[in-house]
mmCIF file of C-alpha atoms in Angstrom:
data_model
loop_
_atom_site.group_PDB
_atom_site.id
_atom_site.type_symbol
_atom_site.label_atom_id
_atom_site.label_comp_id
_atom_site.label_asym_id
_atom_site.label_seq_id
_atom_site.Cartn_x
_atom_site.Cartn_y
_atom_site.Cartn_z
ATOM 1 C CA UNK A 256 -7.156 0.915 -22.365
ATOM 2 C CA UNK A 257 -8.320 1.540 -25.862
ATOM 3 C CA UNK A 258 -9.583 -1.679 -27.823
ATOM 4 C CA UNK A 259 -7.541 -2.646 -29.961
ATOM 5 C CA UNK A 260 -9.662 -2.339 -33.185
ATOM 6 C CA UNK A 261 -10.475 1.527 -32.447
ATOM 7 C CA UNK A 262 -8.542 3.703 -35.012
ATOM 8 C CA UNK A 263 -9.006 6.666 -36.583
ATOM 9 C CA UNK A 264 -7.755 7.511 -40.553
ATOM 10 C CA UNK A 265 -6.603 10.451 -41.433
ATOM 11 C CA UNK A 266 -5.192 10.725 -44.494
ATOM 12 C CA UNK A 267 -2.870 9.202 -47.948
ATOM 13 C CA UNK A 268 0.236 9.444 -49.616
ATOM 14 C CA UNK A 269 3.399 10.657 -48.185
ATOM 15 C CA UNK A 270 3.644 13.823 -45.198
ATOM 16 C CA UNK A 271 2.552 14.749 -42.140
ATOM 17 C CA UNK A 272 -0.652 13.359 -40.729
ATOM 18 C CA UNK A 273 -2.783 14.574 -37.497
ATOM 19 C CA UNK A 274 -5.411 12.601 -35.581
ATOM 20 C CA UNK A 275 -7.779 14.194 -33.329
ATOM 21 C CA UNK A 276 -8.998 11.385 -30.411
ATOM 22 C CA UNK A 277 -12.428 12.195 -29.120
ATOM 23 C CA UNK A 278 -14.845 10.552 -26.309
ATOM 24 C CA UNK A 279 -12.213 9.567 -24.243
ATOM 25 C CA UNK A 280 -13.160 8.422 -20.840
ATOM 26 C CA UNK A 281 -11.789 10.436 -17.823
ATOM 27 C CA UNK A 282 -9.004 9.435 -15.979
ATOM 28 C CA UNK A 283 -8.294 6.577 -17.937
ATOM 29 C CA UNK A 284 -5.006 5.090 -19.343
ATOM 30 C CA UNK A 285 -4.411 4.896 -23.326
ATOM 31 C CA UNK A 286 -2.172 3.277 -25.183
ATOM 32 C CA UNK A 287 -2.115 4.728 -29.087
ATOM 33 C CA UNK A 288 0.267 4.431 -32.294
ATOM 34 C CA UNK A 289 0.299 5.414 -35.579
ATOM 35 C CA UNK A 290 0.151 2.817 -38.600
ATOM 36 C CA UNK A 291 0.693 2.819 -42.148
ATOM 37 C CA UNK A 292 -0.777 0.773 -44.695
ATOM 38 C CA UNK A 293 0.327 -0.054 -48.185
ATOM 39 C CA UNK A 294 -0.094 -3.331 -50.600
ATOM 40 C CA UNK A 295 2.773 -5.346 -48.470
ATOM 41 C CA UNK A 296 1.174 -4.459 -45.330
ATOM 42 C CA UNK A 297 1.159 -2.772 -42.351
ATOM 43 C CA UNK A 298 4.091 -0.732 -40.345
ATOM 44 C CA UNK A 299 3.600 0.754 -36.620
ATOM 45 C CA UNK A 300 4.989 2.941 -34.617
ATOM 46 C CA UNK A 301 6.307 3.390 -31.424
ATOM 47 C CA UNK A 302 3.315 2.526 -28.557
ATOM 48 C CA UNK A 303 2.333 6.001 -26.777
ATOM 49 C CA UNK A 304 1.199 5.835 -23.491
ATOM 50 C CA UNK A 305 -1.120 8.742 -21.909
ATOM 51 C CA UNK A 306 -3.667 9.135 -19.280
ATOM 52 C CA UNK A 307 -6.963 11.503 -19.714
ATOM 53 C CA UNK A 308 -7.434 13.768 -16.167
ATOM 54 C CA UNK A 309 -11.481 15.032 -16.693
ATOM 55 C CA UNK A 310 -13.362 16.752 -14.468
ATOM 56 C CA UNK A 311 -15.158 13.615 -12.527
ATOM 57 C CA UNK A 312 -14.634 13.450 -8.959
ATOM 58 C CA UNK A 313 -13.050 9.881 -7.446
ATOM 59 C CA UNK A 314 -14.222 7.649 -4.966
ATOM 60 C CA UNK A 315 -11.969 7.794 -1.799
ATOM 61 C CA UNK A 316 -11.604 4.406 -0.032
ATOM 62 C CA UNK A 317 -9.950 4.502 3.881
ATOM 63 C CA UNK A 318 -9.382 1.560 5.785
ATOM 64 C CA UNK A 319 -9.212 1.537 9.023
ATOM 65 C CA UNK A 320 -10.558 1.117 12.953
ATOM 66 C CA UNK A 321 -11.669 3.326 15.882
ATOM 67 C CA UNK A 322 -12.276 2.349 19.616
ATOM 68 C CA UNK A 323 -16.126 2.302 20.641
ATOM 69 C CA UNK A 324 -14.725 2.594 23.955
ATOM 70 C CA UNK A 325 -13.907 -0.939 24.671
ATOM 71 C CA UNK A 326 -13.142 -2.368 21.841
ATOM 72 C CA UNK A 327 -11.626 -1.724 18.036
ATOM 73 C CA UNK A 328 -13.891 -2.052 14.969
ATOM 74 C CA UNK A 329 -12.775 -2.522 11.685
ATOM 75 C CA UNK A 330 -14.210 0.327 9.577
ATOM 76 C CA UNK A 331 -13.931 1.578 5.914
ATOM 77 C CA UNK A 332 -14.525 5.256 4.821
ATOM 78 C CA UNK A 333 -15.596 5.666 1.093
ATOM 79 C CA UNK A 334 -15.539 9.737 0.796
ATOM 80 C CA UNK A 335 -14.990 10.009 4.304
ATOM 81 C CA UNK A 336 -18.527 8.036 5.179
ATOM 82 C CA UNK A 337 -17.626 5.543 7.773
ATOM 83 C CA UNK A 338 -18.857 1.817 8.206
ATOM 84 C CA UNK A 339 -18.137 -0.479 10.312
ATOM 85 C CA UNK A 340 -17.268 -4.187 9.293
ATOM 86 C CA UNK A 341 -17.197 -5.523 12.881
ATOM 87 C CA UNK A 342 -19.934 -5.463 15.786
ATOM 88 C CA UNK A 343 -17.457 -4.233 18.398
ATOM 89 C CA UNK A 344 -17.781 -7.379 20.272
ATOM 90 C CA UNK A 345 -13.833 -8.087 19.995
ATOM 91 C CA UNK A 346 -11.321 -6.200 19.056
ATOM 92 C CA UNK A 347 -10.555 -6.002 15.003
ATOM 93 C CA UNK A 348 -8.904 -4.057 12.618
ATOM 94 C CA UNK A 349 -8.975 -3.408 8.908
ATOM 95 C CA UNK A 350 -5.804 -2.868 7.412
ATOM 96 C CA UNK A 351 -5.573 -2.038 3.868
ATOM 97 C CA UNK A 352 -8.438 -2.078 1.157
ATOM 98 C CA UNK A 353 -8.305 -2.668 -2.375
ATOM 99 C CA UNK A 354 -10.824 -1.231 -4.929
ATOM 100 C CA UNK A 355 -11.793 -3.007 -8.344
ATOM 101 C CA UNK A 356 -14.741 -2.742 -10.188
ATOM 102 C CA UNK A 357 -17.286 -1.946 -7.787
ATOM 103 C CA UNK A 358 -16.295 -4.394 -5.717
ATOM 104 C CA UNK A 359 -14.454 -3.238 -2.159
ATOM 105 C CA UNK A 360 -11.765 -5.699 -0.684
ATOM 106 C CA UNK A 361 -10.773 -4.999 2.572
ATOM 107 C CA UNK A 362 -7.854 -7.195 4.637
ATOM 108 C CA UNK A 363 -7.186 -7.282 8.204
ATOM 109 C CA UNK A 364 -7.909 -9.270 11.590
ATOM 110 C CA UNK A 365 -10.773 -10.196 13.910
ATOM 111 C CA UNK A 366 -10.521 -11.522 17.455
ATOM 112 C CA UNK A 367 -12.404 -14.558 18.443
ATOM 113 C CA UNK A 368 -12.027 -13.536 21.793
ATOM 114 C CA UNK A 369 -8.675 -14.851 22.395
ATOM 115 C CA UNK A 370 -6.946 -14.910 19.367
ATOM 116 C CA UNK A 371 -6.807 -12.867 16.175
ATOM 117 C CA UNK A 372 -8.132 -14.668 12.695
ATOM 118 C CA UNK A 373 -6.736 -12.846 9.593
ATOM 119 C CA UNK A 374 -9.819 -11.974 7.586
ATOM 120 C CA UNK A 375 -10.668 -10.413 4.466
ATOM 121 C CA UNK A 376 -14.029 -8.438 3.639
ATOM 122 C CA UNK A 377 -15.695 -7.975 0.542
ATOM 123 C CA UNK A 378 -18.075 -5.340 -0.057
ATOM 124 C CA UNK A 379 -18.665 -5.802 3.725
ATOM 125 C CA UNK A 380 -18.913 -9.690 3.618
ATOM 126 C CA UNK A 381 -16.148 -11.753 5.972
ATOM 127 C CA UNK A 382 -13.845 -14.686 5.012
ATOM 128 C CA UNK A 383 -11.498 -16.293 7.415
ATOM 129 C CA UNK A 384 -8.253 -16.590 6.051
ATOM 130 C CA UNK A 385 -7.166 -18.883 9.548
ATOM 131 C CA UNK A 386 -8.764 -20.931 11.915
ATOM 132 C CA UNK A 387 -7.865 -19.148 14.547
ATOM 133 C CA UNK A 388 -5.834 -21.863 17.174
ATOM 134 C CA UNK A 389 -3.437 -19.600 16.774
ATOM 135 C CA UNK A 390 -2.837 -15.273 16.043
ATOM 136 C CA UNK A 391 -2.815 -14.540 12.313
ATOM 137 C CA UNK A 392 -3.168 -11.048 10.345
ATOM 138 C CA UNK A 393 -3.865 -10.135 6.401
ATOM 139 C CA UNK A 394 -1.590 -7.288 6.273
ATOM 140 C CA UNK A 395 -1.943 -6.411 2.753
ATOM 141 C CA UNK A 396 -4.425 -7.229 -0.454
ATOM 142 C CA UNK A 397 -3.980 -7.282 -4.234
ATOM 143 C CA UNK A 398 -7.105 -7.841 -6.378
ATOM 144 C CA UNK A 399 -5.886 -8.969 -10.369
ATOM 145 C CA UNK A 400 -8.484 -9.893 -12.645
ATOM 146 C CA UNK A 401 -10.668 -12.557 -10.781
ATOM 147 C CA UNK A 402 -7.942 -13.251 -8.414
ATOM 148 C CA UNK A 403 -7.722 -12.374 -4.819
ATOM 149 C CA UNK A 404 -4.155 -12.007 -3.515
ATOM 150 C CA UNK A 405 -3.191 -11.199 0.448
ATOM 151 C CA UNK A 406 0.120 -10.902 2.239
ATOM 152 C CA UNK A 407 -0.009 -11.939 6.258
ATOM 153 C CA UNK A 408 1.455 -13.448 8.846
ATOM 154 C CA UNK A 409 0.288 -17.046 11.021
ATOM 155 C CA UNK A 410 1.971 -18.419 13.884
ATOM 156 C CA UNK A 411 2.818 -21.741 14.623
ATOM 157 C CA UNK A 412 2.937 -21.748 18.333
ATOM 158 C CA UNK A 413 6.375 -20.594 18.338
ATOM 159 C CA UNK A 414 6.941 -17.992 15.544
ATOM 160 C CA UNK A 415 5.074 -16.160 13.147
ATOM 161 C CA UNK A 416 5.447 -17.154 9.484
ATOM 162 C CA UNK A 417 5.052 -14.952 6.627
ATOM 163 C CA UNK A 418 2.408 -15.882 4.695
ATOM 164 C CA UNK A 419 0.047 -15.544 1.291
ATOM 165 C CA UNK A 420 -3.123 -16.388 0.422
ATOM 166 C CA UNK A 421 -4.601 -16.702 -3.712
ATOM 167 C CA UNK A 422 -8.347 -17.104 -3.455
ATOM 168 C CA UNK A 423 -8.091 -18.300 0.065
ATOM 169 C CA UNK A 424 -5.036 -20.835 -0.162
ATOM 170 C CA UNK A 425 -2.348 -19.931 1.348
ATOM 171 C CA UNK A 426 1.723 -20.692 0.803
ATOM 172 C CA UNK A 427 4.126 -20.078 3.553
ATOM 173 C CA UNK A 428 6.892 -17.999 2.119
ATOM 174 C CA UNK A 429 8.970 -18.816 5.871
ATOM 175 C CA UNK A 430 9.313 -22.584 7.335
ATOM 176 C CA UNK A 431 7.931 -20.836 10.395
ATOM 177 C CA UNK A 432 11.491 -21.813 12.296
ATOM 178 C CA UNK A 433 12.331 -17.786 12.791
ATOM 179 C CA UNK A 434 10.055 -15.346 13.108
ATOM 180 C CA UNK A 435 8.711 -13.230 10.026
ATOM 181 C CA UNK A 436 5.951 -11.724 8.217
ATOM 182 C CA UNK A 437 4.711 -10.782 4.673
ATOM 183 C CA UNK A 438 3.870 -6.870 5.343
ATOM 184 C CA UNK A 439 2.829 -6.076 1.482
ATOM 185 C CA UNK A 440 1.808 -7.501 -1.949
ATOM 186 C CA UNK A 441 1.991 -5.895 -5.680
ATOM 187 C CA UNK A 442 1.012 -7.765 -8.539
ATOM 188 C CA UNK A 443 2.728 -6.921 -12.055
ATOM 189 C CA UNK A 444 1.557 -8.679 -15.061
ATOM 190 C CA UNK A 445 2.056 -13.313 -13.685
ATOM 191 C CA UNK A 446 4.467 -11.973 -11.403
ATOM 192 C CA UNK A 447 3.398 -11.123 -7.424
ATOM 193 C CA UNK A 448 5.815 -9.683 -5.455
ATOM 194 C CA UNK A 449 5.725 -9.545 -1.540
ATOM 195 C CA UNK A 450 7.603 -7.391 0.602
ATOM 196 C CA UNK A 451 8.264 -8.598 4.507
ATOM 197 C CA UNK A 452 11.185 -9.295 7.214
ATOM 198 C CA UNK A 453 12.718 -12.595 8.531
ATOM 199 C CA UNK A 454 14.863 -12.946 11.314
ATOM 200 C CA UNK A 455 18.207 -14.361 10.598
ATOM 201 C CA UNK A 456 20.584 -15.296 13.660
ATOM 202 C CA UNK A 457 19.827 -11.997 15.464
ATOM 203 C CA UNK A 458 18.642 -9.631 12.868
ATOM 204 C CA UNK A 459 15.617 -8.671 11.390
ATOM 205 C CA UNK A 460 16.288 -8.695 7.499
ATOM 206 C CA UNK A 461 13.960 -7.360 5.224
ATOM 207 C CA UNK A 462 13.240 -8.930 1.951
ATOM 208 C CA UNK A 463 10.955 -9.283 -1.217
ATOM 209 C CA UNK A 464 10.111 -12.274 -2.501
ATOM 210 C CA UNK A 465 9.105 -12.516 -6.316
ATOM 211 C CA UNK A 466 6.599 -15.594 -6.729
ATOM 212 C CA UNK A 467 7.399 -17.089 -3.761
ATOM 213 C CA UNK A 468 11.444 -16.862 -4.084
ATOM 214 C CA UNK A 469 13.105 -14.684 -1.644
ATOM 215 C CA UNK A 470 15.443 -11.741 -2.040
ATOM 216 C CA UNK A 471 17.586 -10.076 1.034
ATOM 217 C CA UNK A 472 17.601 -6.591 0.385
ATOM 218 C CA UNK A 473 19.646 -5.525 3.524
ATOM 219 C CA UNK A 474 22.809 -8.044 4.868
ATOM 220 C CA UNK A 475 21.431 -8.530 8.571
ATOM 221 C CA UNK A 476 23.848 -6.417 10.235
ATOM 222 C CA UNK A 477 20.923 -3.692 11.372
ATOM 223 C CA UNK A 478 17.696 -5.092 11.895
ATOM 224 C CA UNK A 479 15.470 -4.236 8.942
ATOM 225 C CA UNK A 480 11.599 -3.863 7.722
ATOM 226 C CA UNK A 481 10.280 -3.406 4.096
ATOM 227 C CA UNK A 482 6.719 -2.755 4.697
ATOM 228 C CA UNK A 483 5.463 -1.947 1.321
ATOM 229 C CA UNK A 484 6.153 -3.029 -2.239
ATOM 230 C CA UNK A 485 5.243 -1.494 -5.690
ATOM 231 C CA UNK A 486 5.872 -2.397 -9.130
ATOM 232 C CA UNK A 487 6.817 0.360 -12.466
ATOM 233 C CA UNK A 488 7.906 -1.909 -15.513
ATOM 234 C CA UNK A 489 10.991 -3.693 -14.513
ATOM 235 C CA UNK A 490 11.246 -1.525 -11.156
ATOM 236 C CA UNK A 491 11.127 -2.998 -7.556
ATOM 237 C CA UNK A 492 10.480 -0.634 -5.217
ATOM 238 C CA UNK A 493 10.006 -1.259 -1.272
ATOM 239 C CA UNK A 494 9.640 1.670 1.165
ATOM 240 C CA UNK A 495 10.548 0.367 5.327
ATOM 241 C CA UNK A 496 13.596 0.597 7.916
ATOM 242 C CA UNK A 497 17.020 0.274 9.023
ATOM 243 C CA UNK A 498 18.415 0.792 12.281
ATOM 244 C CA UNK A 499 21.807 2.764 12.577
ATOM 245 C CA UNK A 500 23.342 1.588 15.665
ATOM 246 C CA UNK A 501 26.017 3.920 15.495
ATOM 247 C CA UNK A 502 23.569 6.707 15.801
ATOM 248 C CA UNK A 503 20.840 4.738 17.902
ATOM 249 C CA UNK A 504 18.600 5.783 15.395
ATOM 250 C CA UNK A 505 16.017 3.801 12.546
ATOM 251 C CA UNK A 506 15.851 5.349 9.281
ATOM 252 C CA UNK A 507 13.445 5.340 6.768
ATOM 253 C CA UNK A 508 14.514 3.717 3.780
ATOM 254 C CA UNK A 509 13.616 3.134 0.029
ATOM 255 C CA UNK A 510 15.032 0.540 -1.879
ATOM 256 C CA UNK A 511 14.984 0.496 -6.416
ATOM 257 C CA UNK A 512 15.834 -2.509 -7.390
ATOM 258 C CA UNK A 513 17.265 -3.300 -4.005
ATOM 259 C CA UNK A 514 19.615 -0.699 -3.973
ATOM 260 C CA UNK A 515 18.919 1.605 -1.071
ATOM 261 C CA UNK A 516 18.160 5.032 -0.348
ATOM 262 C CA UNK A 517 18.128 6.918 3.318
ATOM 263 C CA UNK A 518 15.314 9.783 2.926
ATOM 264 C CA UNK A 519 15.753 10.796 6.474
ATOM 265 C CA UNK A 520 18.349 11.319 9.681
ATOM 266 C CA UNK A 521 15.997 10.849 12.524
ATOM 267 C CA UNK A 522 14.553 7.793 14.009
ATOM 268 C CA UNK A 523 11.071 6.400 12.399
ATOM 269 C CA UNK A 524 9.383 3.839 14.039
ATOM 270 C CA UNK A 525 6.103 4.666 14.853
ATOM 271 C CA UNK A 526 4.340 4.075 11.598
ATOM 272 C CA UNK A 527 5.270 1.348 8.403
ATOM 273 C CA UNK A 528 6.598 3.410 5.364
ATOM 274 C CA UNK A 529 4.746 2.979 2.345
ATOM 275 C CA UNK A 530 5.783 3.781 -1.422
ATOM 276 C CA UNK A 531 3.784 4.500 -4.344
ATOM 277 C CA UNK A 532 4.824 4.948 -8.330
ATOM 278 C CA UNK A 533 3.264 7.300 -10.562
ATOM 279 C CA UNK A 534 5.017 7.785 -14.055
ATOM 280 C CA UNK A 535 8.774 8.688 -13.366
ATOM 281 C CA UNK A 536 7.581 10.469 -9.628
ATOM 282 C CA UNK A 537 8.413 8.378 -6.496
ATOM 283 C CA UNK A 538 5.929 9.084 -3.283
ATOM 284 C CA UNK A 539 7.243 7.849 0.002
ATOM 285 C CA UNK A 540 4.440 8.115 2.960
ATOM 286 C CA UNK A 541 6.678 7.883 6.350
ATOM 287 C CA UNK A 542 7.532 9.603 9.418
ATOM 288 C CA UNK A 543 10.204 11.435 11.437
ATOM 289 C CA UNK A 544 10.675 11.380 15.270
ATOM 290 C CA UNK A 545 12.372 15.149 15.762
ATOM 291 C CA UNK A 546 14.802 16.101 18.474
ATOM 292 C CA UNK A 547 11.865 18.154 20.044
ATOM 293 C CA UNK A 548 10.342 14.093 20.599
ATOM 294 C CA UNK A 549 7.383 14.452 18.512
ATOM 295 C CA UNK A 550 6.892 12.504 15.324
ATOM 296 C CA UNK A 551 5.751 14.013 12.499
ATOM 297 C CA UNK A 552 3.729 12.656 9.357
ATOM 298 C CA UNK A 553 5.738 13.195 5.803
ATOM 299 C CA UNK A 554 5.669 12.377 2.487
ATOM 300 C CA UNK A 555 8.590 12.101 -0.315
ATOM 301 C CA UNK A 556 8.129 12.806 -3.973
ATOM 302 C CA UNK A 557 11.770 11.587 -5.238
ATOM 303 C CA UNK A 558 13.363 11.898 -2.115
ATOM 304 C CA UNK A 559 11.994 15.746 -1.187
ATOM 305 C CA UNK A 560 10.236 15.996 1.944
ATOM 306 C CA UNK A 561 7.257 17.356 2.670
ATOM 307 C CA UNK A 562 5.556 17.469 6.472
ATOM 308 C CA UNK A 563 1.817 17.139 7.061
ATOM 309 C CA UNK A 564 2.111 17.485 10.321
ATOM 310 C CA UNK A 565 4.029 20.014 12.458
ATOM 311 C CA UNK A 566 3.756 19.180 16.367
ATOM 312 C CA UNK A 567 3.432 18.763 19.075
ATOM 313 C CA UNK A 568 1.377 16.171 18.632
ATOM 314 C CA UNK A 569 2.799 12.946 16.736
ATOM 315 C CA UNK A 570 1.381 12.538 13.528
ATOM 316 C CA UNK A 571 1.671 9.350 11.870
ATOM 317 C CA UNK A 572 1.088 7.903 8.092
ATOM 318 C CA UNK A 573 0.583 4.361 6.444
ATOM 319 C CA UNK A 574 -0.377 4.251 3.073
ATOM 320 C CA UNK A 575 0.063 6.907 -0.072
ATOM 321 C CA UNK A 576 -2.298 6.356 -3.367
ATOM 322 C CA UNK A 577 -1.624 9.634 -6.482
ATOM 323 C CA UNK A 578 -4.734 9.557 -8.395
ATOM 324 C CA UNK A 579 -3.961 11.410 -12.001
ATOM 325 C CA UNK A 580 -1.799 14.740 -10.216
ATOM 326 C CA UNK A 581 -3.123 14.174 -6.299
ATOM 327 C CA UNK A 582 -1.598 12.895 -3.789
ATOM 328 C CA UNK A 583 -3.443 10.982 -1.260
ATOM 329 C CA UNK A 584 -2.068 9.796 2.301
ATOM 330 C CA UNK A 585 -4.145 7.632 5.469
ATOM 331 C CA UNK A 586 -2.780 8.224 8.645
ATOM 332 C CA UNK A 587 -3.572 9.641 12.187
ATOM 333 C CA UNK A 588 -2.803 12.637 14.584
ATOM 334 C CA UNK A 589 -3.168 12.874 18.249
ATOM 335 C CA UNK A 590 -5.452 15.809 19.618
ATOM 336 C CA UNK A 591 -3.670 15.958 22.656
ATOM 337 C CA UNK A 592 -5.801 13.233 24.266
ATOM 338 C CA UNK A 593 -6.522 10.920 21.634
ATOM 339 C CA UNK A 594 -5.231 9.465 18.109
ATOM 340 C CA UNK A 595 -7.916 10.935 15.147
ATOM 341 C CA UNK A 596 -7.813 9.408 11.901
ATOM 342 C CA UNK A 597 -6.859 11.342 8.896
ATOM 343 C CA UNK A 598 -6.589 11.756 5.114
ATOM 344 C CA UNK A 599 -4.597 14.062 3.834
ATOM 345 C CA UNK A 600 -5.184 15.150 0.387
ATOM 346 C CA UNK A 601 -2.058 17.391 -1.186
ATOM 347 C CA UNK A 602 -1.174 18.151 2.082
ATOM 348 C CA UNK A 603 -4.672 19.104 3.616
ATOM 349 C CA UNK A 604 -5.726 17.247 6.284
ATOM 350 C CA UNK A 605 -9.535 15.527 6.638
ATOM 351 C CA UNK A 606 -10.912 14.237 9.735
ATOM 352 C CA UNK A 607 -12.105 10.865 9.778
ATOM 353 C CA UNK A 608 -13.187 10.432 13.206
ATOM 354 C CA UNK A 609 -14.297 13.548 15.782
ATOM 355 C CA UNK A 610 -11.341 12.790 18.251
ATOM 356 C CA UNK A 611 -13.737 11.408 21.194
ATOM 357 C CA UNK A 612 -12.208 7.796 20.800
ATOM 358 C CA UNK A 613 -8.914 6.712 19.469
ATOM 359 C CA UNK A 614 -8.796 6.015 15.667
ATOM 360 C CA UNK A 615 -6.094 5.043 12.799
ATOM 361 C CA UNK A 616 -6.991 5.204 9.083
ATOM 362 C CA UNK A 617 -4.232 2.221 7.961
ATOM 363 C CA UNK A 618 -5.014 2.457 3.665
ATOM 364 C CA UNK A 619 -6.211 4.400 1.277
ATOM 365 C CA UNK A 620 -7.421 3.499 -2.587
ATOM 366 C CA UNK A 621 -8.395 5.767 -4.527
ATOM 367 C CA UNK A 622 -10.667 5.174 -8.083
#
């Protein structure tokens, strides 16, 4: 945004005044208003939000990991470039990445050869979240200002407890008695919003919790996932799924405000639905298991579907980012032998691996 002492004048008296902005930055957010001043003082007008598009190219961050035969390493692709943020000695995986100033946050797990230790990465560089006595995963990371922010999962010995972590402390969102997880987190001006599941009785029942105060957003009746949460204004959206026992199916779901929506008929449960918000357009990254028994990969924009895959071979997504009028999803399709990682960018698929080993590209962030 603009600071706030730039202005332009243009003009006295009464009528109709125009103001030509110049050396705006590309694809940047501004917030403008006209102003008038007199001897009592100065009136404004209604706030004006807009974002410049340009001609510069963005950087294209993809989290992921690929098998080097043996084991999973945790990778990141920035423009489809790979590297890798483990050795390959265990088994890893990076899981979602987060982008700000030129800094790179990544989130995800490591093995220590017996159990997994939730870890983040930044700009290559590895924290442990846990101590690894027992498995633990950063599922999701959030980078506001100077703060770090990471949604997970730890167990106790007994059940896994959704977690989060601020600059490496964590809070346990779940008294660990029932197992749950933290699968997302969005943060919106003081206010950090999580998405996850906890069991209740029988059920898995998805839920959002809003500083650390939890929210059912389905009754427990169906088991239920919300795997990703985003923030618009007042808006609460989570993208995840329902099962339909009637039809012995699982259907993706989006909930506003946690009223839900179904955006499909067939089963999904292959990949975790994501949801992203760009002005008054809703993007839904998800996935569709057919009659024919292939998955396909699929977006949403406000509810319409749109297939980036088409079979045989499942095709799977995880995470959607729209830069400016683009729409960017991270995913994977099988070859026929083996699972390749992909980006698809408006529906045209890139190749993040060459198919010799099997691969999954988990998040993408685009800037």
């Amino acid at each position: 945004t603009t600071a706030l002492s730039t202005k332009t004048t243009d003009g006295t008296g009464i009528g109709t005044f125009t103001s030509a902005i110049t050396g705006l930055t590309a694809n940047t957010t501004y917030h403008v208003r006209a102003y008038a001043t007199n001897s009592i003082g100065t009136a404004y007008g209604n706030e004006l939000i807009f974002t410049t598009t340009g001609s510069s190219t963005p950087d294209v961050y993809v989290a992921g990991f690929e098998s080097n035969g043996t084991r999973y390493v945790a990778k990141i692709w920035k423009n489809a470039v790979a590297s890798s943020l483990t050795d390959g000695t265990n088994d890893a995986a990076a899981i979602s990445v987060f982008v700000s100033g030129t800094d790179v946050y990544v989130a995800g797990w490591e093995s220590n050869g017996t159990k997994k230790v939730a870890k983040i990465w930044k700009n290559g560089v590895a924290t442990a979240l846990t101590n690894g006595t027992n498995d633990a995963q950063a599922n999701s990371i959030f980078v506001s200002g100077t703060d770090v922010y990471i949604a997970g999962w730890e167990n106790n010995g007994a059940h896994d407890a959704a977690k989060t972590w601020k600059n490496g402390v964590v809070t346990a969102l779940t008294d660990g008695t029932k197992d749950a997880s933290s699968t997302s987190v969005f943060v919106s001006g003081t206010d950090v919003y999580v998405s996850g599941y906890e069991k209740d009785v029988l059920k898995d029942v998805a839920k959002i919790w809003k500083n650390g105060v939890a929210s059912s957003i389905t009754n427990g009746t169906e088991h239920a996932f919300a795997y990703s949460v985003f923030v618009s204004g007042t808006d609460v959206y989570a993208a995840g799924f329902e099962d339909n026992s009637a039809t012995l199916t699982t259907i993706t779901k989006l909930w506003k405000n946690g009223v839900a929506t179904s955006l499909n008929t067939n089963s999904n449960t292959d990949g975790p639905p994501a949801v992203f918000v760009s002005g008054a357009d809703v993007y839904v990254a998800g996935n569709e298991k057919l009659p024919a028994s292939y998955t396909v990969a699929k977006t949403w924009k406000n509810g319409v579907a749109t297939n980036l895959t088409s079979g045989p071979n499942n095709g799977i997504t995880y995470s959607v980012f729209v830069f400016v009028s683009d729409v960017y999803v991270a995913g994977w399709e099988n070859n026929g032998t083996k699972d390749v990682a992909k980006l698809w960018k408006n529906g045209t698929a890139t190749l993040l691996t060459t198919g010799a080993n099997n691969a999954y590209a988990t998040s993408v962030f685009v800037k």
